[in-house]
Short mmCIF file of C-alpha atoms in Angstrom, two decimals:
data_model
loop_
_atom_site.label_atom_id
_atom_site.label_comp_id
_atom_site.label_asym_id
_atom_site.label_seq_id
_atom_site.Cartn_x
_atom_site.Cartn_y
_atom_site.Cartn_z
CA UNK A 17 0.10 0.36 0.01
CA UNK A 18 2.85 2.48 0.86
CA UNK A 19 4.61 1.43 -2.20
CA UNK A 20 1.63 2.37 -4.67
CA UNK A 21 0.76 5.53 -2.69
CA UNK A 22 4.63 6.64 -2.75
CA UNK A 23 4.54 5.94 -6.53
CA UNK A 24 1.47 7.89 -7.22
CA UNK A 25 2.95 11.14 -5.24
CA UNK A 26 6.66 10.73 -6.97
CA UNK A 27 5.68 11.40 -10.32
CA UNK A 28 6.17 15.17 -9.94
CA UNK A 29 9.33 14.68 -7.51
CA UNK A 30 12.97 15.02 -7.98
CA UNK A 31 13.30 11.07 -8.17
CA UNK A 32 10.84 11.09 -11.28
CA UNK A 33 13.38 11.71 -14.24
CA UNK A 34 15.81 8.98 -12.80
CA UNK A 35 12.78 6.60 -12.39
CA UNK A 36 11.69 6.86 -15.90
CA UNK A 37 15.13 6.54 -17.10
CA UNK A 38 15.64 3.47 -15.25
CA UNK A 39 12.28 2.21 -16.65
CA UNK A 40 13.23 3.10 -20.11
CA UNK A 41 16.48 0.95 -19.82
CA UNK A 42 14.54 -1.95 -18.47
CA UNK A 43 12.26 -1.80 -21.49
CA UNK A 44 15.00 -1.60 -23.83
CA UNK A 45 17.09 -4.24 -21.92
CA UNK A 46 14.05 -6.46 -22.20
CA UNK A 47 13.20 -5.93 -26.02
CA UNK A 48 16.56 -6.71 -27.15
CA UNK A 49 16.95 -9.85 -24.75
CA UNK A 50 13.51 -10.78 -26.36
CA UNK A 51 14.71 -10.25 -30.12
CA UNK A 52 18.24 -11.72 -29.03
CA UNK A 53 16.82 -15.08 -27.77
CA UNK A 54 14.07 -15.18 -30.74
CA UNK A 55 16.93 -14.97 -33.45
CA UNK A 56 19.04 -17.60 -32.13
CA UNK A 57 15.81 -19.63 -31.58
CA UNK A 58 14.62 -18.79 -35.13
CA UNK A 59 17.85 -19.90 -36.72
CA UNK A 60 17.99 -23.10 -34.62
CA UNK A 61 14.61 -23.87 -35.55
CA UNK A 62 14.72 -23.05 -39.22
CA UNK A 63 17.94 -24.58 -40.07
CA UNK A 64 17.03 -27.77 -38.28
CA UNK A 65 13.39 -28.11 -39.77
CA UNK A 66 15.32 -27.55 -43.16
CA UNK A 67 17.71 -30.07 -42.47
CA UNK A 68 15.14 -32.49 -41.19
CA UNK A 69 13.25 -31.96 -44.26
CA UNK A 70 15.89 -32.29 -46.71
CA UNK A 71 18.21 -34.93 -44.98
CA UNK A 72 16.05 -36.76 -42.24
CA UNK A 73 16.88 -36.79 -38.51
CA UNK A 74 18.97 -39.90 -39.05
CA UNK A 75 20.45 -41.60 -42.03
CA UNK A 76 21.80 -45.15 -42.41
CA UNK A 77 24.45 -45.18 -44.76
CA UNK A 78 27.45 -47.01 -46.08
CA UNK A 79 30.49 -46.62 -43.65
CA UNK A 80 32.81 -45.95 -46.56
CA UNK A 81 30.24 -43.15 -47.95
CA UNK A 82 30.96 -41.08 -44.45
CA UNK A 83 31.73 -37.40 -45.36
CA UNK A 84 30.97 -37.87 -49.15
CA UNK A 85 28.35 -36.22 -51.43
CA UNK A 86 28.11 -39.17 -53.70
CA UNK A 87 28.65 -42.49 -51.59
CA UNK A 88 29.04 -45.74 -53.63
CA UNK A 89 25.14 -47.58 -53.98
CA UNK A 90 24.42 -50.60 -51.72
CA UNK A 91 21.88 -53.14 -51.61
CA UNK A 92 18.35 -52.82 -50.44
CA UNK A 93 17.90 -55.06 -47.60
CA UNK A 94 14.07 -55.83 -46.90
CA UNK A 95 14.98 -57.29 -43.53
CA UNK A 96 17.14 -54.49 -42.31
CA UNK A 97 14.17 -51.87 -43.49
CA UNK A 98 11.60 -53.98 -41.37
CA UNK A 99 13.94 -53.77 -38.57
CA UNK A 100 14.62 -50.35 -38.76
CA UNK A 101 10.64 -49.63 -38.90
CA UNK A 102 10.12 -51.48 -35.82
CA UNK A 103 12.81 -49.50 -33.59
CA UNK A 104 11.64 -47.49 -30.76
CA UNK A 105 10.37 -43.60 -31.68
CA UNK A 106 10.81 -44.20 -35.29
CA UNK A 107 8.01 -42.60 -37.42
CA UNK A 108 8.97 -43.52 -40.94
CA UNK A 109 11.71 -45.13 -42.89
CA UNK A 110 12.40 -44.24 -46.70
CA UNK A 111 15.04 -45.82 -48.79
CA UNK A 112 16.45 -43.00 -50.92
CA UNK A 113 19.61 -42.84 -53.76
CA UNK A 114 21.62 -39.70 -54.25
CA UNK A 115 23.61 -39.58 -57.82
CA UNK A 116 25.54 -36.20 -58.74
CA UNK A 117 24.90 -34.94 -61.95
CA UNK A 118 25.63 -31.93 -64.17
CA UNK A 119 22.26 -30.45 -65.51
CA UNK A 120 22.02 -28.00 -69.00
CA UNK A 121 19.39 -25.80 -70.46
CA UNK A 122 19.96 -24.15 -73.48
CA UNK A 123 23.90 -22.51 -72.84
CA UNK A 124 23.31 -22.42 -68.63
CA UNK A 125 25.03 -25.23 -66.94
CA UNK A 126 24.68 -26.05 -62.92
CA UNK A 127 25.92 -29.12 -60.99
CA UNK A 128 23.06 -30.97 -58.83
CA UNK A 129 22.85 -33.75 -56.68
CA UNK A 130 19.33 -35.65 -57.86
CA UNK A 131 18.05 -37.28 -54.77
CA UNK A 132 15.81 -40.27 -55.61
CA UNK A 133 13.04 -40.84 -53.60
CA UNK A 134 9.88 -43.44 -53.18
CA UNK A 135 7.11 -44.61 -50.88
CA UNK A 136 7.52 -43.19 -47.12
CA UNK A 137 9.25 -40.07 -48.09
CA UNK A 138 8.05 -36.64 -46.17
CA UNK A 139 5.46 -35.49 -48.84
CA UNK A 140 3.75 -32.84 -46.63
CA UNK A 141 7.16 -31.24 -45.86
CA UNK A 142 8.07 -31.07 -49.45
CA UNK A 143 4.50 -29.59 -50.17
CA UNK A 144 4.76 -26.95 -47.59
CA UNK A 145 7.97 -25.83 -49.82
CA UNK A 146 6.49 -25.89 -53.17
CA UNK A 147 6.07 -22.65 -54.71
CA UNK A 148 4.90 -23.78 -58.12
CA UNK A 149 3.65 -26.83 -59.88
CA UNK A 150 3.60 -30.21 -58.21
CA UNK A 151 5.62 -33.02 -56.54
CA UNK A 152 6.77 -35.91 -58.89
CA UNK A 153 4.44 -38.69 -58.75
CA UNK A 154 6.55 -41.69 -57.48
CA UNK A 155 3.70 -44.01 -57.00
CA UNK A 156 3.24 -44.21 -60.50
CA UNK A 157 3.66 -47.64 -62.44
CA UNK A 158 5.56 -45.92 -65.33
CA UNK A 159 8.85 -43.80 -65.26
CA UNK A 160 7.94 -40.24 -65.85
CA UNK A 161 11.08 -38.73 -65.22
CA UNK A 162 9.75 -35.65 -63.18
CA UNK A 163 12.14 -33.43 -61.26
CA UNK A 164 11.15 -31.21 -58.25
CA UNK A 165 14.01 -28.24 -58.45
CA UNK A 166 14.71 -25.21 -56.12
CA UNK A 167 13.79 -21.61 -57.06
CA UNK A 168 17.37 -20.91 -57.31
CA UNK A 169 18.26 -23.86 -59.29
CA UNK A 170 15.15 -22.79 -61.68
CA UNK A 171 16.28 -18.99 -61.86
CA UNK A 172 20.07 -20.17 -62.60
CA UNK A 173 19.11 -22.32 -65.54
CA UNK A 174 16.16 -19.92 -66.44
CA UNK A 175 13.44 -22.96 -66.83
CA UNK A 176 10.10 -23.17 -65.36
CA UNK A 177 7.40 -25.83 -64.85
CA UNK A 178 6.97 -28.12 -67.63
CA UNK A 179 10.56 -27.31 -69.48
CA UNK A 180 12.92 -29.64 -70.21
CA UNK A 181 16.23 -29.82 -68.68
CA UNK A 182 19.15 -32.49 -69.92
CA UNK A 183 21.45 -34.26 -66.98
CA UNK A 184 24.93 -35.71 -67.75
CA UNK A 185 25.46 -38.48 -65.37
CA UNK A 186 29.31 -39.46 -65.09
CA UNK A 187 30.19 -42.92 -64.20
CA UNK A 188 33.59 -44.44 -63.33
CA UNK A 189 35.18 -46.19 -66.08
CA UNK A 190 31.93 -45.57 -68.37
CA UNK A 191 31.17 -43.12 -70.84
CA UNK A 192 28.77 -40.37 -69.42
CA UNK A 193 25.21 -41.20 -69.60
CA UNK A 194 22.54 -38.88 -70.61
CA UNK A 195 19.20 -38.35 -69.77
CA UNK A 196 16.24 -35.67 -69.94
CA UNK A 197 13.90 -34.80 -67.29
CA UNK A 198 10.73 -32.50 -66.91
CA UNK A 199 10.47 -30.22 -64.46
CA UNK A 200 7.23 -30.90 -62.56
CA UNK A 201 7.89 -28.50 -59.78
CA UNK A 202 9.59 -25.69 -57.96
CA UNK A 203 10.50 -25.64 -54.05
CA UNK A 204 12.05 -22.95 -51.95
CA UNK A 205 13.07 -23.68 -48.04
CA UNK A 206 15.31 -20.46 -47.78
CA UNK A 207 18.11 -22.91 -46.81
CA UNK A 208 20.26 -21.62 -49.69
CA UNK A 209 23.10 -23.97 -49.01
CA UNK A 210 21.04 -27.00 -49.94
CA UNK A 211 18.65 -25.74 -52.02
CA UNK A 212 21.40 -24.88 -54.75
CA UNK A 213 22.52 -28.24 -55.28
CA UNK A 214 19.53 -30.51 -54.67
CA UNK A 215 16.90 -31.60 -56.74
CA UNK A 216 14.24 -34.50 -56.12
CA UNK A 217 13.07 -37.46 -58.55
CA UNK A 218 11.79 -40.78 -58.16
CA UNK A 219 13.64 -43.47 -56.86
CA UNK A 220 13.65 -45.57 -59.89
CA UNK A 221 14.62 -42.77 -62.59
CA UNK A 222 17.79 -42.03 -60.97
CA UNK A 223 18.98 -45.48 -60.35
CA UNK A 224 18.29 -45.75 -63.91
CA UNK A 225 19.85 -42.74 -64.83
CA UNK A 226 23.17 -43.21 -62.64
CA UNK A 227 23.28 -47.04 -63.88
CA UNK A 228 22.80 -48.41 -60.83
CA UNK A 229 20.76 -51.83 -59.97
CA UNK A 230 17.22 -52.08 -59.67
CA UNK A 231 17.76 -53.03 -55.66
CA UNK A 232 20.61 -50.39 -55.14
CA UNK A 233 20.36 -47.44 -52.91
CA UNK A 234 22.44 -44.81 -50.92
CA UNK A 235 21.04 -45.47 -47.61
CA UNK A 236 17.73 -45.42 -45.48
CA UNK A 237 16.38 -42.04 -44.12
CA UNK A 238 14.46 -42.25 -40.81
CA UNK A 239 12.16 -39.46 -39.50
CA UNK A 240 11.46 -39.68 -35.59
CA UNK A 241 8.78 -38.66 -33.80
CA UNK A 242 11.04 -36.50 -31.15
CA UNK A 243 14.09 -34.98 -32.77
CA UNK A 244 15.39 -34.50 -29.68
CA UNK A 245 15.98 -37.94 -29.19
CA UNK A 246 18.15 -38.43 -32.11
CA UNK A 247 21.43 -39.24 -30.76
CA UNK A 248 19.54 -41.94 -27.98
CA UNK A 249 17.86 -43.37 -31.41
CA UNK A 250 21.57 -43.30 -33.49
CA UNK A 251 22.66 -45.48 -30.63
CA UNK A 252 19.91 -47.98 -30.32
CA UNK A 253 20.20 -48.10 -34.36
CA UNK A 254 23.80 -48.80 -34.43
CA UNK A 255 22.95 -51.85 -31.75
CA UNK A 256 20.03 -52.94 -34.09
CA UNK A 257 22.67 -53.04 -37.18
CA UNK A 258 25.16 -54.83 -35.14
CA UNK A 259 22.41 -57.50 -34.14
CA UNK A 260 21.40 -57.88 -37.76
CA UNK A 261 25.15 -58.43 -38.81
CA UNK A 262 25.54 -61.21 -36.32
CA UNK A 263 22.27 -62.64 -37.42
CA UNK A 264 23.35 -62.89 -40.92
CA UNK A 265 22.83 -59.48 -42.41
CA UNK A 266 26.20 -58.53 -44.17
CA UNK A 267 24.89 -55.41 -45.21
CA UNK A 268 23.74 -54.05 -41.83
CA UNK A 269 27.68 -54.46 -40.73
CA UNK A 270 28.64 -51.97 -43.29
CA UNK A 271 26.27 -49.42 -42.13
CA UNK A 272 26.21 -46.59 -39.40
CA UNK A 273 23.67 -44.29 -37.96
CA UNK A 274 24.35 -40.60 -38.62
CA UNK A 275 22.45 -37.87 -37.18
CA UNK A 276 22.05 -34.29 -38.58
CA UNK A 277 24.76 -32.88 -35.92
CA UNK A 278 27.03 -35.77 -37.22
CA UNK A 279 26.52 -34.84 -40.53
CA UNK A 280 26.74 -31.37 -40.49
CA UNK A 281 28.95 -30.37 -37.59
CA UNK A 282 30.14 -26.78 -39.05
CA UNK A 283 26.71 -25.85 -38.97
CA UNK A 284 25.69 -26.90 -35.70
CA UNK A 285 28.84 -25.36 -34.24
CA UNK A 286 27.79 -22.50 -35.83
CA UNK A 287 24.67 -22.48 -34.33
CA UNK A 288 26.49 -23.26 -30.79
CA UNK A 289 28.24 -19.97 -31.50
CA UNK A 290 25.44 -17.94 -31.55
CA UNK A 291 24.13 -19.06 -28.69
CA UNK A 292 27.20 -17.80 -26.85
CA UNK A 293 26.64 -14.39 -28.34
CA UNK A 294 23.12 -14.80 -27.02
CA UNK A 295 24.17 -15.07 -23.61
CA UNK A 296 26.79 -12.59 -23.51
CA UNK A 297 24.34 -9.95 -25.06
CA UNK A 298 22.07 -10.71 -21.96
CA UNK A 299 24.93 -10.23 -19.61
CA UNK A 300 25.46 -6.92 -20.96
CA UNK A 301 21.88 -5.54 -20.84
CA UNK A 302 21.17 -7.18 -17.72
CA UNK A 303 24.15 -5.19 -16.00
CA UNK A 304 23.40 -2.18 -17.65
CA UNK A 305 19.46 -2.27 -16.61
CA UNK A 306 20.58 -3.21 -12.78
CA UNK A 307 23.12 -0.24 -12.75
CA UNK A 308 19.89 2.15 -13.66
CA UNK A 309 17.92 0.16 -11.50
CA UNK A 310 20.35 0.73 -8.80
CA UNK A 311 20.76 4.53 -9.15
CA UNK A 312 17.15 4.80 -9.32
CA UNK A 313 16.64 3.08 -6.37
CA UNK A 314 19.41 5.10 -4.31
CA UNK A 315 17.75 8.30 -5.34
CA UNK A 316 14.23 7.03 -4.35
CA UNK A 317 15.46 6.17 -0.99
CA UNK A 318 17.15 9.78 -0.67
CA UNK A 319 14.29 11.63 -1.75
CA UNK A 320 11.90 9.68 0.99
CA UNK A 321 14.37 10.51 3.73
CA UNK A 322 12.00 11.83 5.70
CA UNK A 323 9.31 9.39 5.34
CA UNK A 324 11.61 6.93 6.35
CA UNK A 325 12.49 8.98 9.73
CA UNK A 326 8.90 9.24 10.33
CA UNK A 327 8.07 5.81 9.79
CA UNK A 328 10.98 4.49 11.87
CA UNK A 329 9.90 7.10 14.92
CA UNK A 330 6.55 5.21 14.69
CA UNK A 331 7.92 1.74 15.53
CA UNK A 332 8.46 0.29 11.78
CA UNK A 333 11.47 -1.90 11.35
CA UNK A 334 14.40 -1.26 8.89
CA UNK A 335 13.09 -4.65 6.93
CA UNK A 336 9.66 -3.40 6.42
CA UNK A 337 11.00 -0.13 5.10
CA UNK A 338 13.29 -2.21 2.86
CA UNK A 339 10.35 -3.95 1.50
CA UNK A 340 8.44 -0.56 0.36
CA UNK A 341 11.40 0.43 -1.82
CA UNK A 342 11.84 -3.20 -3.14
CA UNK A 343 7.87 -3.09 -4.07
CA UNK A 344 8.71 0.12 -5.71
CA UNK A 345 11.79 -1.60 -7.88
CA UNK A 346 9.40 -4.46 -8.51
CA UNK A 347 6.76 -2.02 -9.94
CA UNK A 348 9.39 -0.05 -11.69
CA UNK A 349 10.64 -3.12 -13.24
CA UNK A 350 6.89 -4.24 -14.56
CA UNK A 351 6.17 -1.40 -16.29
CA UNK A 352 9.49 -1.16 -18.33
CA UNK A 353 9.24 -4.82 -19.01
CA UNK A 354 5.48 -4.24 -20.12
CA UNK A 355 7.07 -2.04 -22.88
CA UNK A 356 9.78 -3.78 -23.35
CA UNK A 357 7.56 -6.61 -23.95
CA UNK A 358 5.41 -5.03 -26.43
CA UNK A 359 8.50 -3.77 -28.34
CA UNK A 360 10.02 -6.97 -28.54
CA UNK A 361 7.07 -8.86 -29.31
CA UNK A 362 6.00 -6.48 -32.15
CA UNK A 363 9.40 -6.25 -33.84
CA UNK A 364 9.45 -10.17 -33.40
CA UNK A 365 5.87 -10.80 -35.07
CA UNK A 366 6.59 -7.97 -38.14
CA UNK A 367 10.00 -9.90 -38.72
CA UNK A 368 8.05 -13.22 -38.85
CA UNK A 369 5.09 -12.08 -40.94
CA UNK A 370 6.52 -9.49 -43.29
CA UNK A 371 10.30 -10.52 -43.53
CA UNK A 372 11.70 -7.12 -43.53
CA UNK A 373 15.15 -7.94 -42.45
CA UNK A 374 17.03 -10.07 -45.41
CA UNK A 375 20.31 -11.92 -45.04
CA UNK A 376 23.08 -12.78 -47.22
CA UNK A 377 22.56 -16.68 -47.78
CA UNK A 378 25.98 -16.84 -48.63
CA UNK A 379 27.10 -16.22 -45.08
CA UNK A 380 23.89 -17.03 -43.02
CA UNK A 381 22.71 -19.80 -45.38
CA UNK A 382 18.92 -18.27 -45.08
CA UNK A 383 17.71 -15.57 -47.17
CA UNK A 384 15.58 -13.89 -44.31
CA UNK A 385 16.23 -13.08 -40.59
CA UNK A 386 14.28 -16.00 -38.69
CA UNK A 387 12.46 -15.44 -35.47
CA UNK A 388 10.95 -17.65 -33.01
CA UNK A 389 9.26 -16.88 -29.59
CA UNK A 390 8.91 -20.04 -27.32
CA UNK A 391 6.69 -19.69 -24.24
CA UNK A 392 9.09 -21.43 -22.23
CA UNK A 393 12.26 -19.00 -22.60
CA UNK A 394 9.70 -15.74 -22.85
CA UNK A 395 8.35 -16.40 -19.47
CA UNK A 396 11.41 -17.68 -18.00
CA UNK A 397 13.25 -14.50 -19.11
CA UNK A 398 10.76 -12.21 -17.80
CA UNK A 399 10.32 -14.05 -14.46
CA UNK A 400 14.27 -14.36 -14.17
CA UNK A 401 14.67 -10.94 -15.02
CA UNK A 402 12.21 -9.54 -12.36
CA UNK A 403 13.86 -12.10 -9.54
CA UNK A 404 17.45 -10.96 -10.44
CA UNK A 405 16.44 -6.85 -10.68
CA UNK A 406 14.48 -7.22 -7.16
CA UNK A 407 17.36 -9.58 -5.85
CA UNK A 408 19.94 -7.18 -6.58
CA UNK A 409 18.15 -3.90 -5.39
CA UNK A 410 18.33 -5.63 -1.94
CA UNK A 411 21.84 -4.14 -1.66
CA UNK A 412 21.13 -0.36 -2.38
CA UNK A 413 18.01 -0.63 -0.26
CA UNK A 414 20.27 -1.42 2.94
CA UNK A 415 20.87 2.32 2.94
CA UNK A 416 17.37 2.57 5.08
CA UNK A 417 19.40 1.40 8.01
CA UNK A 418 22.01 4.26 8.04
CA UNK A 419 18.94 6.83 8.26
CA UNK A 420 18.06 7.92 11.92
CA UNK A 421 14.86 9.35 12.86
CA UNK A 422 16.16 12.31 14.50
CA UNK A 423 18.09 13.42 11.53
CA UNK A 424 15.79 12.81 8.68
CA UNK A 425 12.72 14.48 10.38
CA UNK A 426 14.69 17.86 9.96
CA UNK A 427 13.97 17.35 5.94
CA UNK A 428 10.90 18.76 4.69
CA UNK A 429 8.48 16.62 2.98
#
């Protein structure tokens, strides 16, 4: 009650200017911290989601192809496929084939990796990224040689839906093999690093064009029900592969389960570096806000010296008087935090909807600045900032104990 009444009467006092500065500092700090965490979370979610859609949560590949863009094909094992599908937390398993080639349209040439997919690939994700045309029909009985290319590739080759492109596949020791594909659709994920080199086609077409056998694949792409369990799931799959090998499946003995972080370590190290930057920014903004709040607290106490003396003379203890000013600090923080949340969340929403801030894909992998506000860290940020602010204000509030009633009552109210 006393904190609320003094706050009303202090609006025109000498401490009002400093309190407004402290409130503004809090608002700025909260807004910057929200935007920082939103950008870090946005990068993590956007890149992870794109990698999951493009390459699955886990890939089971021949160990000889580890770290290679084009690994040697291996035979499809129906028994291994069934074992993988029965593994815990596995949603789907889809065999796939990847073959590198050169594509040509007119006088324009580009290097691409054709990814052959069949039943079980994530059609919903690819359909969400489709900007024109349709997905290749992998369930058709006939080979249609449909191709899904990225928007970047379409612009580079100057082709559109329905156009034909020529693909040149190079085989070791054999003459180059030419084939023609029709552009069935154009996709865009924003993840330019992979968009620029990946095209999707029917698994049967890729096998035929690359001169592979009818049962040869690059590996198995696995989708999990919970991406955060990828490391544990990969360990279980490695154990499953070992059991399959001892049961007589020689193919399983040459395979390894690779998570996204294992296949793209540079990208995930880059994301971790963003997390370090975010912690540094949050620390700096917290220190600045606490410094201004401490200054405002001292001024509030000194400006209310006469009131403190009167309350002490009436018998109020130092701890109770300190709580008055701690409530004032909490109220000051809440007012600043409210404005900070409004600004921070508003800017994040504007970026998420209108994408005014763009990025250079060659340096940031994405074409637009991603943002993602998660309820858990937003609530933790506000609760933590409030707790730290009030706790830090306990020290400057200790000056109350040094004010004696006989001296303070000499001040005018």
